[in-house]
Coordinates of C-alpha atoms and ligand atoms in Angstrom, one line a residue:
M1 CA -28.0 50.8 -0.6
I2 CA -28.0 54.0 1.6
R3 CA -29.5 52.4 4.7
G4 CA -27.1 52.9 7.7
K5 CA -24.6 54.9 5.6
R6 CA -23.0 58.0 7.3
I7 CA -23.4 61.0 5.0
L8 CA -21.7 64.3 5.8
L9 CA -23.5 67.1 4.0
G10 CA -21.6 70.4 3.5
I11 CA -23.8 73.3 2.7
C12 CA -22.5 76.6 1.2
G13 CA -23.9 80.1 0.8
S14 CA -26.0 79.7 -2.3
I15 CA -29.7 80.1 -2.8
A16 CA -29.9 76.4 -3.6
A17 CA -29.3 75.8 0.1
Y18 CA -33.0 76.2 0.6
K19 CA -33.3 72.7 -0.9
A20 CA -30.9 71.2 1.7
P21 CA -33.6 70.2 4.3
H22 CA -35.5 68.4 1.6
F23 CA -32.3 66.6 0.5
V24 CA -31.7 65.6 4.2
R25 CA -35.2 64.4 4.5
L26 CA -34.9 62.1 1.4
L27 CA -31.6 60.7 2.8
K28 CA -33.2 60.1 6.2
K29 CA -36.1 58.3 4.6
E30 CA -33.6 56.0 2.9
G31 CA -32.2 55.2 6.3
A32 CA -29.0 57.2 6.2
E33 CA -27.4 59.1 9.1
V34 CA -26.8 62.7 8.0
Q35 CA -24.5 65.2 9.6
C36 CA -24.8 68.8 8.3
I37 CA -22.0 71.3 8.2
L38 CA -22.7 74.9 7.1
T39 CA -20.3 77.6 5.9
P40 CA -20.8 80.9 7.7
D41 CA -22.7 82.4 4.7
A42 CA -25.0 79.3 4.3
H43 CA -26.9 80.7 7.4
L44 CA -28.3 83.4 5.1
F45 CA -30.1 80.8 3.1
V46 CA -31.1 78.0 5.5
T47 CA -31.4 77.8 9.2
P48 CA -29.4 75.4 11.4
T49 CA -32.6 74.7 13.3
S50 CA -34.3 73.4 10.2
L51 CA -31.4 71.1 9.3
A52 CA -30.9 69.9 12.9
T53 CA -34.6 69.0 13.0
V54 CA -34.7 67.0 9.8
S55 CA -31.2 65.4 10.3
Q56 CA -31.8 64.7 14.0
L57 CA -28.3 65.8 14.7
P58 CA -27.0 69.2 15.8
C59 CA -26.0 71.3 12.7
L60 CA -22.3 72.3 12.9
S61 CA -20.7 75.5 11.5
E62 CA -18.0 76.8 13.9
F63 CA -14.6 75.3 14.8
T64 CA -15.7 75.6 18.5
H65 CA -19.0 75.6 20.3
S66 CA -19.8 79.2 21.4
E67 CA -21.2 78.2 24.9
D68 CA -18.5 76.0 26.3
G69 CA -15.6 76.5 23.8
T70 CA -15.4 72.7 23.0
W71 CA -14.0 71.8 19.6
N72 CA -16.0 70.5 16.6
N73 CA -13.4 67.9 15.7
H74 CA -13.1 68.1 11.9
V75 CA -10.8 65.1 11.7
A76 CA -13.3 62.9 13.6
L77 CA -16.1 64.2 11.4
A78 CA -14.1 63.3 8.3
E79 CA -13.3 59.8 9.6
W80 CA -17.0 59.2 10.6
A81 CA -18.3 59.8 7.1
D82 CA -18.8 57.1 4.4
V83 CA -19.2 59.9 1.9
F84 CA -18.9 63.7 2.0
I85 CA -21.3 65.6 -0.3
I86 CA -21.0 69.3 -0.7
A87 CA -24.4 70.6 -2.0
P88 CA -24.8 73.3 -2.9
A89 CA -21.1 74.0 -3.6
S90 CA -20.6 77.7 -4.2
A91 CA -17.9 79.1 -6.6
N92 CA -16.1 80.5 -3.5
T93 CA -16.0 77.1 -1.7
L94 CA -14.9 75.3 -5.0
A95 CA -12.0 77.7 -5.3
K96 CA -11.0 77.2 -1.7
M97 CA -11.2 73.4 -2.0
A98 CA -9.1 73.4 -5.2
T99 CA -6.4 75.4 -3.5
G100 CA -6.4 73.9 0.0
R101 CA -7.8 76.9 1.8
C102 CA -9.0 76.0 5.2
D103 CA -10.8 79.0 6.9
N104 CA -14.0 77.3 8.0
L105 CA -15.2 74.0 9.4
L106 CA -16.5 72.7 6.1
L107 CA -13.1 73.2 4.4
A108 CA -11.1 71.8 7.3
T109 CA -13.3 68.7 7.2
Y110 CA -12.8 68.5 3.4
L111 CA -9.0 68.6 3.8
S112 CA -9.2 65.8 6.3
A113 CA -11.6 63.6 4.4
K114 CA -10.4 60.3 3.0
C115 CA -13.8 59.1 2.0
P116 CA -15.3 59.7 -1.5
V117 CA -16.2 63.4 -2.0
F118 CA -19.1 64.6 -4.2
F119 CA -19.7 68.3 -5.0
A120 CA -22.8 69.8 -6.6
P121 CA -22.1 73.3 -7.9
A122 CA -24.8 75.9 -7.8
M123 CA -24.3 79.4 -9.1
D124 CA -25.2 81.9 -11.8
L125 CA -24.4 80.8 -15.4
D126 CA -21.6 83.3 -15.9
M127 CA -19.9 82.4 -12.6
Y128 CA -20.2 78.7 -13.6
R129 CA -18.7 79.1 -17.1
H130 CA -15.9 81.4 -15.9
P131 CA -12.5 79.8 -16.6
T132 CA -11.5 79.9 -13.0
T133 CA -14.6 77.9 -11.9
L134 CA -14.2 75.4 -14.7
T135 CA -10.5 75.0 -13.9
N136 CA -11.3 74.5 -10.2
I137 CA -13.9 71.9 -11.0
Q138 CA -11.3 70.1 -13.2
T139 CA -8.8 70.3 -10.4
L140 CA -11.2 68.8 -7.9
Q141 CA -12.0 66.0 -10.4
S142 CA -8.3 65.3 -10.8
F143 CA -8.2 64.8 -7.0
G144 CA -10.8 62.0 -7.5
N145 CA -13.8 64.1 -6.3
T146 CA -17.0 63.5 -8.2
L147 CA -18.9 66.4 -9.9
L148 CA -22.6 66.3 -9.6
E149 CA -23.3 68.2 -12.8
P150 CA -25.5 71.2 -12.5
G151 CA -28.7 71.5 -14.6
T152 CA -29.8 74.1 -17.1
G153 CA -32.8 76.3 -16.5
F154 CA -34.1 79.3 -14.6
L155 CA -31.6 80.8 -12.1
A156 CA -32.2 83.0 -9.1
S157 CA -30.7 85.9 -11.0
G158 CA -33.6 85.7 -13.5
L159 CA -31.3 84.5 -16.2
E160 CA -31.5 81.2 -17.8
G161 CA -28.6 78.8 -18.3
K162 CA -26.3 76.2 -16.6
G163 CA -25.8 76.5 -12.9
R164 CA -28.8 75.0 -11.1
M165 CA -27.8 72.6 -8.4
M166 CA -28.6 69.0 -9.3
E167 CA -32.1 68.1 -7.8
P168 CA -32.0 66.3 -4.5
E169 CA -33.8 63.3 -5.9
E170 CA -31.1 62.9 -8.6
M171 CA -28.4 63.2 -5.9
V172 CA -30.0 60.5 -3.9
E173 CA -30.0 58.2 -7.0
G174 CA -26.3 59.1 -7.6
L175 CA -25.4 58.1 -4.1
K176 CA -27.3 54.9 -4.4
S177 CA -25.3 54.0 -7.6
H178 CA -22.1 55.0 -5.8
F179 CA -22.7 52.6 -2.9
E180 CA -23.8 49.9 -5.3
L181 CA -20.6 50.3 -7.4
A182 CA -18.5 50.5 -4.2
Q183 CA -19.3 46.9 -3.4
S184 CA -19.5 45.5 -6.9
L185 CA -16.0 44.1 -7.1
N186 CA -15.7 42.9 -3.5
G187 CA -13.6 39.7 -3.4
K188 CA -12.2 40.3 -6.9
H189 CA -8.5 40.6 -7.7
W190 CA -7.5 42.7 -10.8
L191 CA -4.1 43.3 -12.4
V192 CA -3.5 46.7 -14.0
T193 CA -0.4 47.8 -16.0
A194 CA 0.5 51.4 -16.4
G195 CA 3.1 53.8 -17.6
P196 CA 5.9 53.4 -20.2
T197 CA 8.7 50.9 -20.4
Y198 CA 12.3 52.0 -20.7
E199 CA 14.6 49.8 -22.8
N200 CA 18.2 50.3 -21.9
I201 CA 20.8 51.2 -24.6
D202 CA 23.7 51.7 -22.2
P203 CA 23.9 52.6 -18.5
V204 CA 22.7 56.2 -19.1
R205 CA 20.4 56.0 -22.1
F206 CA 17.1 54.3 -22.9
I207 CA 14.4 54.0 -25.5
G208 CA 11.1 55.1 -24.0
N209 CA 7.8 56.9 -24.7
Y210 CA 5.7 59.8 -23.4
S211 CA 3.2 57.7 -21.4
S212 CA 2.6 59.4 -18.0
G213 CA 0.9 56.4 -16.3
K214 CA -2.1 58.6 -15.3
M215 CA -4.7 56.4 -17.0
G216 CA -3.5 53.1 -15.5
F217 CA -3.2 54.7 -12.1
A218 CA -6.7 56.1 -12.3
I219 CA -8.1 52.7 -13.3
A220 CA -6.3 51.0 -10.4
E221 CA -7.8 53.6 -8.0
A222 CA -11.3 53.2 -9.5
L223 CA -11.1 49.4 -9.3
A224 CA -10.0 49.6 -5.6
H225 CA -12.9 52.0 -4.9
S226 CA -15.2 49.4 -6.2
G227 CA -14.0 46.9 -3.7
A228 CA -11.4 45.0 -5.7
T229 CA -7.9 44.1 -4.6
V230 CA -5.5 45.4 -7.2
T231 CA -1.9 44.6 -8.3
L232 CA -0.5 47.5 -10.3
V233 CA 2.5 46.8 -12.4
S234 CA 3.9 50.1 -13.4
G235 CA 6.7 51.3 -15.6
P236 CA 8.8 54.3 -14.6
T237 CA 6.6 57.2 -13.4
S238 CA 6.6 59.5 -10.4
L239 CA 2.9 58.9 -9.6
Q240 CA 2.0 57.5 -6.2
I241 CA -0.8 55.3 -5.1
H242 CA -2.6 55.8 -1.7
H243 CA -5.4 53.3 -1.7
P244 CA -4.5 50.5 0.8
N245 CA -6.0 47.8 -1.5
I246 CA -3.5 48.5 -4.3
Q247 CA -0.2 46.7 -4.3
I248 CA 2.3 48.3 -6.7
L249 CA 5.1 46.5 -8.4
R250 CA 7.5 48.9 -10.1
V251 CA 9.4 47.7 -13.2
T252 CA 11.5 49.3 -15.9
S253 CA 11.6 47.2 -19.0
A254 CA 9.0 45.2 -21.0
L255 CA 10.7 41.9 -20.0
Q256 CA 10.4 42.9 -16.3
M257 CA 6.7 43.9 -16.9
L258 CA 6.1 40.5 -18.5
E259 CA 7.6 38.6 -15.6
A260 CA 5.6 40.6 -13.0
C261 CA 2.4 40.1 -14.9
L262 CA 2.9 36.3 -15.4
S263 CA 3.6 35.9 -11.6
V264 CA 0.1 37.3 -10.7
F265 CA -2.0 36.5 -13.8
P266 CA -3.1 33.0 -12.7
H267 CA -4.6 34.4 -9.5
V268 CA -6.5 37.3 -10.8
H269 CA -10.1 37.7 -12.1
G270 CA -9.0 40.1 -14.9
V271 CA -6.4 42.5 -16.3
V272 CA -6.4 46.0 -17.7
K273 CA -3.3 46.6 -19.8
A274 CA -3.0 50.4 -20.0
A275 CA 0.8 50.3 -20.2
A276 CA 2.5 51.7 -23.2
V277 CA 5.0 48.8 -23.7
A278 CA 7.9 49.4 -26.0
D279 CA 7.5 47.2 -29.0
Y280 CA 11.3 46.8 -29.5
R281 CA 14.4 46.8 -27.3
P282 CA 18.1 47.0 -28.1
E283 CA 19.5 43.6 -28.8
T284 CA 22.3 44.1 -26.3
M285 CA 22.8 46.7 -23.7
A286 CA 26.3 48.3 -23.7
T287 CA 27.9 47.8 -20.3
E288 CA 29.8 51.1 -20.6
K289 CA 28.5 54.5 -21.7
I290 CA 28.7 54.6 -25.6
K291 CA 31.2 57.2 -26.7
K292 CA 30.5 59.4 -29.7
S293 CA 33.5 58.1 -31.5
S294 CA 31.9 57.4 -35.0
E295 CA 29.9 59.6 -37.3
E296 CA 26.9 57.2 -37.2
L297 CA 25.6 54.8 -34.7
T298 CA 23.3 51.9 -35.4
I299 CA 21.4 50.2 -32.6
Q300 CA 20.0 46.8 -33.5
L301 CA 16.5 46.3 -32.1
V302 CA 14.7 43.1 -31.4
K303 CA 11.0 42.6 -30.8
N304 CA 9.7 42.6 -27.2
P305 CA 7.1 40.0 -26.2
D306 CA 3.5 41.2 -26.6
I307 CA 2.4 40.9 -22.9
L308 CA -1.3 41.3 -23.7
A309 CA -1.2 38.6 -26.4
I310 CA 0.7 36.2 -24.1
L311 CA -1.9 36.8 -21.3
G312 CA -4.6 36.3 -23.9
Q313 CA -3.2 32.9 -24.9
Q314 CA -2.9 31.8 -21.3
K315 CA -6.4 33.0 -20.1
T316 CA -8.7 30.6 -18.5
H317 CA -11.3 32.5 -16.5
Q318 CA -9.8 36.0 -16.6
K319 CA -11.4 39.0 -18.4
I320 CA -8.9 40.9 -20.4
I321 CA -9.1 44.6 -21.3
G322 CA -6.5 46.0 -23.7
F323 CA -5.7 49.4 -24.9
A324 CA -5.0 50.5 -28.5
L325 CA -3.4 53.8 -29.5
E326 CA -4.0 54.5 -33.1
T327 CA -3.5 57.3 -35.6
N328 CA -5.4 56.0 -38.6
N329 CA -8.1 53.5 -39.5
E330 CA -8.6 53.4 -35.7
L331 CA -11.7 51.3 -35.2
E332 CA -10.6 48.7 -37.7
H333 CA -7.2 48.3 -36.0
A334 CA -8.8 48.2 -32.6
K335 CA -11.2 45.4 -33.7
Q336 CA -8.3 43.4 -35.1
K337 CA -6.2 43.9 -32.0
R338 CA -9.0 42.6 -29.8
L339 CA -9.3 39.4 -31.8
K340 CA -5.6 38.9 -32.3
K341 CA -4.8 39.3 -28.6
N342 CA -7.9 37.4 -27.3
A343 CA -9.1 40.4 -25.3
D344 CA -12.7 40.9 -24.1
A345 CA -12.6 44.6 -24.8
I346 CA -10.3 47.3 -26.2
V347 CA -10.1 50.9 -25.0
L348 CA -9.3 52.8 -28.1
N349 CA -7.5 56.1 -28.1
S350 CA -7.0 58.0 -31.2
L351 CA -4.3 60.6 -31.4
N352 CA -6.6 62.5 -33.8
D353 CA -9.0 63.2 -30.9
E354 CA -8.0 66.5 -29.2
G355 CA -7.3 66.0 -25.5
A356 CA -6.7 62.2 -25.8
G357 CA -3.6 60.1 -25.3
F358 CA -0.3 60.7 -23.5
Q359 CA 0.6 63.5 -21.0
T360 CA -2.9 64.9 -20.8
D361 CA -5.3 64.9 -17.8
T362 CA -8.2 64.1 -20.1
N363 CA -9.0 61.3 -22.5
R364 CA -11.5 60.6 -25.2
V365 CA -11.9 56.9 -25.7
H366 CA -14.0 54.3 -27.5
W367 CA -15.0 51.0 -25.8
V368 CA -14.7 48.2 -28.4
T369 CA -16.2 44.8 -27.7
E370 CA -17.6 42.0 -29.8
N371 CA -20.9 43.9 -29.7
G372 CA -19.5 47.0 -31.4
C373 CA -18.1 50.3 -30.4
E374 CA -19.3 52.9 -27.8
S375 CA -17.8 56.4 -27.9
W376 CA -17.5 58.4 -24.7
P377 CA -17.0 62.2 -24.5
L378 CA -13.8 64.0 -23.5
L379 CA -13.5 63.5 -19.8
P380 CA -10.9 63.7 -17.0
K381 CA -8.9 60.4 -16.8
E382 CA -10.5 59.7 -13.4
E383 CA -13.9 59.8 -14.9
V384 CA -12.9 57.6 -17.9
A385 CA -11.5 55.1 -15.3
K386 CA -14.9 55.1 -13.5
L387 CA -16.7 54.3 -16.8
I388 CA -14.2 51.5 -17.6
V389 CA -14.9 50.0 -14.1
Q390 CA -18.6 50.2 -14.7
K391 CA -18.1 48.3 -17.9
I392 CA -15.9 45.8 -16.1
V393 CA -18.6 45.2 -13.5
S394 CA -21.1 44.4 -16.3
L395 CA -18.6 42.0 -18.0
Ligands
LIG401 N1 1.0 45.6 -25.4 C1 1.7 44.7 -24.7 N2 2.9 44.3 -25.0 C2 3.6 44.9 -26.1 C3 2.9 45.9 -26.8 C4 1.6 46.2 -26.5 O1 1.1 44.1 -23.7 N3 4.8 44.5 -26.3 C5 -0.4 46.0 -25.1 C6 -0.6 47.4 -24.6 O2 -0.5 47.4 -23.2 C7 -2.0 47.7 -25.0 C8 -2.2 46.8 -26.3 O3 -1.1 45.9 -26.3 O4 -3.0 47.2 -24.1 C9 -2.1 47.6 -27.6 O5 -0.9 48.4 -27.6 P1 -0.6 49.3 -28.9 O6 0.7 49.9 -28.7 O7 -1.8 50.1 -29.3 O8 -0.5 48.2 -30.1 P2 0.6 47.2 -30.5 O9 0.1 45.8 -30.1 O10 2.0 47.5 -29.9 O11 0.6 47.3 -32.0 P3 1.1 48.5 -33.0 O12 2.2 49.3 -32.2 O13 1.6 47.9 -34.2 O14 -0.1 49.4 -33.2

């Protein structure tokens, strides 16, 4: 999986940098091309000569070559890479990455990188659990960067705790799974729905809900990163998509969402219905703004079509993943929804789980299939999306 892959390795000033030549050696044995970039302080812990020897490429650190003044083109370096892995990632570099600082070659390359980025923090336990570090890590994850979780054990300070850089062997395994997953949905076309729907009352008012669209957008991105072509049907949200393999169809109401879904459903291999569709809409939309002339106002609502159930009835070869947002008797309701709507799996959110649901950057979900229920921990929505895609691949 790693043979022929171009790996950019960023190394920061942390004692764990002494493991970098070993990491490079493992990657080279797997057949990868490895280009090392050092921050200025990384030189204190590992020499460019060692890294250049094992990687068989000059080790870069400065914006320009000191002898002839030529430029180390960070944009070209970023474009060259299939992945960028920053290991060890110091607290200082994490903070700069999270805030867009750009005062060394590693950071300029990071800002230019469009490839998947992995980072392996290494620092003392108190630095790691400091709120600023944890916030920076969360911010980087929200950018779609992947955390290579540090281990717990003896640290250079003599203390014991969390902060040891992930072992090079484990990082190699992580990269192998990444490249495996990156091709796992090649040639597949998936439909994803996201966001709320707005049901118009009059030209200036609507019935809506608090869905941000973040979960659906993250799933669309994760599917595209696994090689799939994605059609994303989204209700009103300000979120943007950047992956070239995602086509976005923006809609407003449930009826428009149904129409957009039906137009692509016959051609897709599967659908993830993360949208929070309004169950009811006003029977009629007033053509003029409703004036507050009477003491009471009654709006007659009619039921919207259940898009998921309709797709479930029409499915031939497609896999269907639905969502369920519940407040009580959660698992039982989710199981019933899966059967009633003919879905292969339901992603269950409970509003009783802290950090789950609407308007948050995190989610705690349960994966419900005919084989039972698997509960996942509280994670950033991007990480939940990756887990859902792993499940989709195994479906
Ligand atoms: N859904 C849909 N069309 C609707 C309502 C819901 O496609 N008109 C989909 C959602 O996108 C989600 C799943 O159905 O994937 C479950 O949505 P949820 O709101 O949890 O359940 P409902 O079916 O609306 O049932 P209830 O509100 O009674 O719990």
